[in-house]
PDB file of C-alpha atoms in Angstrom:
ATOM      1  CA  MET A   4       0.000   0.000   0.000  1.00 56.00           C
ATOM      2  CA  SER A   5       1.217   3.451  -0.842  1.00 77.00           C
ATOM      3  CA  ILE A   6       1.651   5.959   1.961  1.00 87.00           C
ATOM      4  CA  LEU A   7       0.066   8.839   0.005  1.00 88.00           C
ATOM      5  CA  PRO A   8      -3.568   7.664   0.427  1.00 85.00           C
ATOM      6  CA  LEU A   9      -2.984   7.315   4.167  1.00 88.00           C
ATOM      7  CA  ILE A  10      -1.574  10.847   4.401  1.00 91.00           C
ATOM      8  CA  ILE A  11      -4.554  12.182   2.438  1.00 91.00           C
ATOM      9  CA  GLN A  12      -6.950  10.335   4.776  1.00 91.00           C
ATOM     10  CA  LEU A  13      -5.256  11.672   7.910  1.00 94.00           C
ATOM     11  CA  VAL A  14      -5.197  15.283   6.681  1.00 95.00           C
ATOM     12  CA  SER A  15      -8.805  15.010   5.506  1.00 95.00           C
ATOM     13  CA  GLY A  16      -9.724  13.539   8.884  1.00 94.00           C
ATOM     14  CA  ALA A  17      -8.192  16.507  10.696  1.00 95.00           C
ATOM     15  CA  VAL A  18     -10.139  18.899   8.471  1.00 95.00           C
ATOM     16  CA  GLY A  19     -13.336  16.874   8.947  1.00 94.00           C
ATOM     17  CA  GLY A  20     -12.867  16.870  12.714  1.00 93.00           C
ATOM     18  CA  ASN A  21     -12.449  20.642  12.800  1.00 95.00           C
ATOM     19  CA  VAL A  22     -15.457  21.203  10.534  1.00 95.00           C
ATOM     20  CA  ALA A  23     -17.578  18.969  12.767  1.00 93.00           C
ATOM     21  CA  GLY A  24     -16.260  20.815  15.818  1.00 93.00           C
ATOM     22  CA  SER A  25     -17.247  24.168  14.363  1.00 94.00           C
ATOM     23  CA  LEU A  26     -20.724  22.871  13.508  1.00 94.00           C
ATOM     24  CA  MET A  27     -21.236  21.245  16.924  1.00 92.00           C
ATOM     25  CA  LYS A  28     -19.960  23.943  19.287  1.00 91.00           C
ATOM     26  CA  GLU A  29     -21.304  22.214  22.412  1.00 89.00           C
ATOM     27  CA  SER A  30     -19.348  19.017  21.649  1.00 88.00           C
ATOM     28  CA  SER A  31     -16.198  20.691  20.353  1.00 90.00           C
ATOM     29  CA  LEU A  32     -12.903  19.514  21.833  1.00 91.00           C
ATOM     30  CA  GLY A  33     -10.936  22.600  20.836  1.00 93.00           C
ATOM     31  CA  THR A  34      -8.775  22.878  17.751  1.00 94.00           C
ATOM     32  CA  LEU A  35      -6.125  20.408  18.886  1.00 95.00           C
ATOM     33  CA  GLY A  36      -8.659  17.905  20.231  1.00 93.00           C
ATOM     34  CA  ASN A  37     -10.794  18.145  17.103  1.00 93.00           C
ATOM     35  CA  SER A  38      -7.721  17.617  14.938  1.00 95.00           C
ATOM     36  CA  LEU A  39      -6.503  14.606  16.919  1.00 95.00           C
ATOM     37  CA  ALA A  40      -9.942  12.982  16.970  1.00 94.00           C
ATOM     38  CA  GLY A  41     -10.272  13.731  13.257  1.00 94.00           C
ATOM     39  CA  ILE A  42      -6.898  12.185  12.459  1.00 95.00           C
ATOM     40  CA  LEU A  43      -7.871   9.054  14.352  1.00 95.00           C
ATOM     41  CA  GLY A  44     -11.251   8.884  12.628  1.00 93.00           C
ATOM     42  CA  GLY A  45      -9.774   9.719   9.239  1.00 92.00           C
ATOM     43  CA  GLY A  46      -7.331   6.853   9.427  1.00 90.00           C
ATOM     44  CA  LEU A  47     -10.007   4.435  10.602  1.00 90.00           C
ATOM     45  CA  GLY A  48     -12.584   5.666   8.083  1.00 85.00           C
ATOM     46  CA  GLY A  49     -10.154   5.345   5.204  1.00 79.00           C
ATOM     47  CA  GLN A  50      -9.135   1.860   6.267  1.00 81.00           C
ATOM     48  CA  VAL A  51     -12.756   0.738   6.561  1.00 82.00           C
ATOM     49  CA  LEU A  52     -13.492   2.035   3.077  1.00 78.00           C
ATOM     50  CA  GLY A  53     -10.358   0.283   1.831  1.00 74.00           C
ATOM     51  CA  MET A  54     -11.517  -3.012   3.330  1.00 80.00           C
ATOM     52  CA  LEU A  55     -14.902  -2.578   1.669  1.00 80.00           C
ATOM     53  CA  GLY A  56     -13.155  -2.067  -1.659  1.00 72.00           C
ATOM     54  CA  MET A  57     -14.349   1.517  -2.068  1.00 66.00           C
ATOM     55  CA  ALA A  58     -11.005   3.282  -1.673  1.00 57.00           C
ATOM     56  CA  ALA A  59      -7.748   3.293  -3.561  1.00 53.00           C
ATOM     57  CA  SER A  60      -6.286   0.198  -1.952  1.00 50.00           C
ATOM     58  CA  SER A  61      -4.255  -0.765  -5.017  1.00 50.00           C
ATOM     59  CA  GLY A  62      -2.066   2.320  -4.654  1.00 54.00           C
ATOM     60  CA  SER A  63      -3.142   3.880  -7.933  1.00 61.00           C
ATOM     61  CA  MET A  64      -3.720   7.525  -7.246  1.00 73.00           C
ATOM     62  CA  ASP A  65      -6.175   8.530  -9.947  1.00 82.00           C
ATOM     63  CA  LEU A  66      -8.923  11.081  -9.357  1.00 86.00           C
ATOM     64  CA  ALA A  67     -11.371   8.503  -7.999  1.00 82.00           C
ATOM     65  CA  GLY A  68      -8.785   7.167  -5.552  1.00 80.00           C
ATOM     66  CA  ILE A  69      -7.930  10.629  -4.261  1.00 85.00           C
ATOM     67  CA  LEU A  70     -11.588  11.599  -3.877  1.00 88.00           C
ATOM     68  CA  SER A  71     -12.409   8.388  -2.041  1.00 83.00           C
ATOM     69  CA  SER A  72      -9.478   8.963   0.330  1.00 85.00           C
ATOM     70  CA  VAL A  73     -10.619  12.530   0.984  1.00 89.00           C
ATOM     71  CA  ALA A  74     -14.240  11.468   1.516  1.00 88.00           C
ATOM     72  CA  GLY A  75     -13.384   8.525   3.753  1.00 87.00           C
ATOM     73  CA  GLY A  76     -10.981  10.561   5.844  1.00 90.00           C
ATOM     74  CA  GLY A  77     -13.224  13.609   6.140  1.00 92.00           C
ATOM     75  CA  VAL A  78     -16.366  11.703   7.043  1.00 92.00           C
ATOM     76  CA  GLY A  79     -14.499   9.389   9.406  1.00 92.00           C
ATOM     77  CA  GLY A  80     -12.851  12.359  11.105  1.00 93.00           C
ATOM     78  CA  GLY A  81     -16.134  14.187  11.546  1.00 92.00           C
ATOM     79  CA  ILE A  82     -17.875  11.132  12.953  1.00 93.00           C
ATOM     80  CA  ALA A  83     -15.039  10.347  15.361  1.00 93.00           C
ATOM     81  CA  MET A  84     -14.944  13.924  16.649  1.00 93.00           C
ATOM     82  CA  ALA A  85     -18.718  13.959  17.128  1.00 92.00           C
ATOM     83  CA  VAL A  86     -18.738  10.656  19.016  1.00 94.00           C
ATOM     84  CA  ILE A  87     -15.784  11.584  21.239  1.00 93.00           C
ATOM     85  CA  GLY A  88     -17.279  15.034  21.872  1.00 91.00           C
ATOM     86  CA  MET A  89     -20.642  13.585  22.877  1.00 92.00           C
ATOM     87  CA  ILE A  90     -19.016  11.041  25.180  1.00 93.00           C
ATOM     88  CA  ARG A  91     -16.946  13.785  26.811  1.00 92.00           C
ATOM     89  CA  LYS A  92     -20.033  15.966  27.228  1.00 89.00           C
ATOM     90  CA  ALA A  93     -22.026  13.088  28.762  1.00 92.00           C
ATOM     91  CA  MET A  94     -19.219  12.258  31.197  1.00 92.00           C
ATOM     92  CA  ALA A  95     -18.998  15.889  32.329  1.00 87.00           C
ATOM     93  CA  LYS A  96     -22.582  15.814  33.659  1.00 80.00           C
TER      94      LYS A  96
END
């Protein structure tokens, strides 16, 4: 596996985590927390899509492979940040 799709997924995850944090102010973890949760979710989301055969797992970086890495990382990062933020908010009560 090429390292470039993983880097794209991690960066997209960080962006997705920060976007989700700005949309969900009450569950936001701060910029660093949103980025770290997004990176974690981006890596996991990209790997899940790769296992399902929807991402560029062959290492060919054509437009479809790049877009699937960006989508998987961004969505995974946003979901991970939202889940971690909600858990943190529930534990604070």
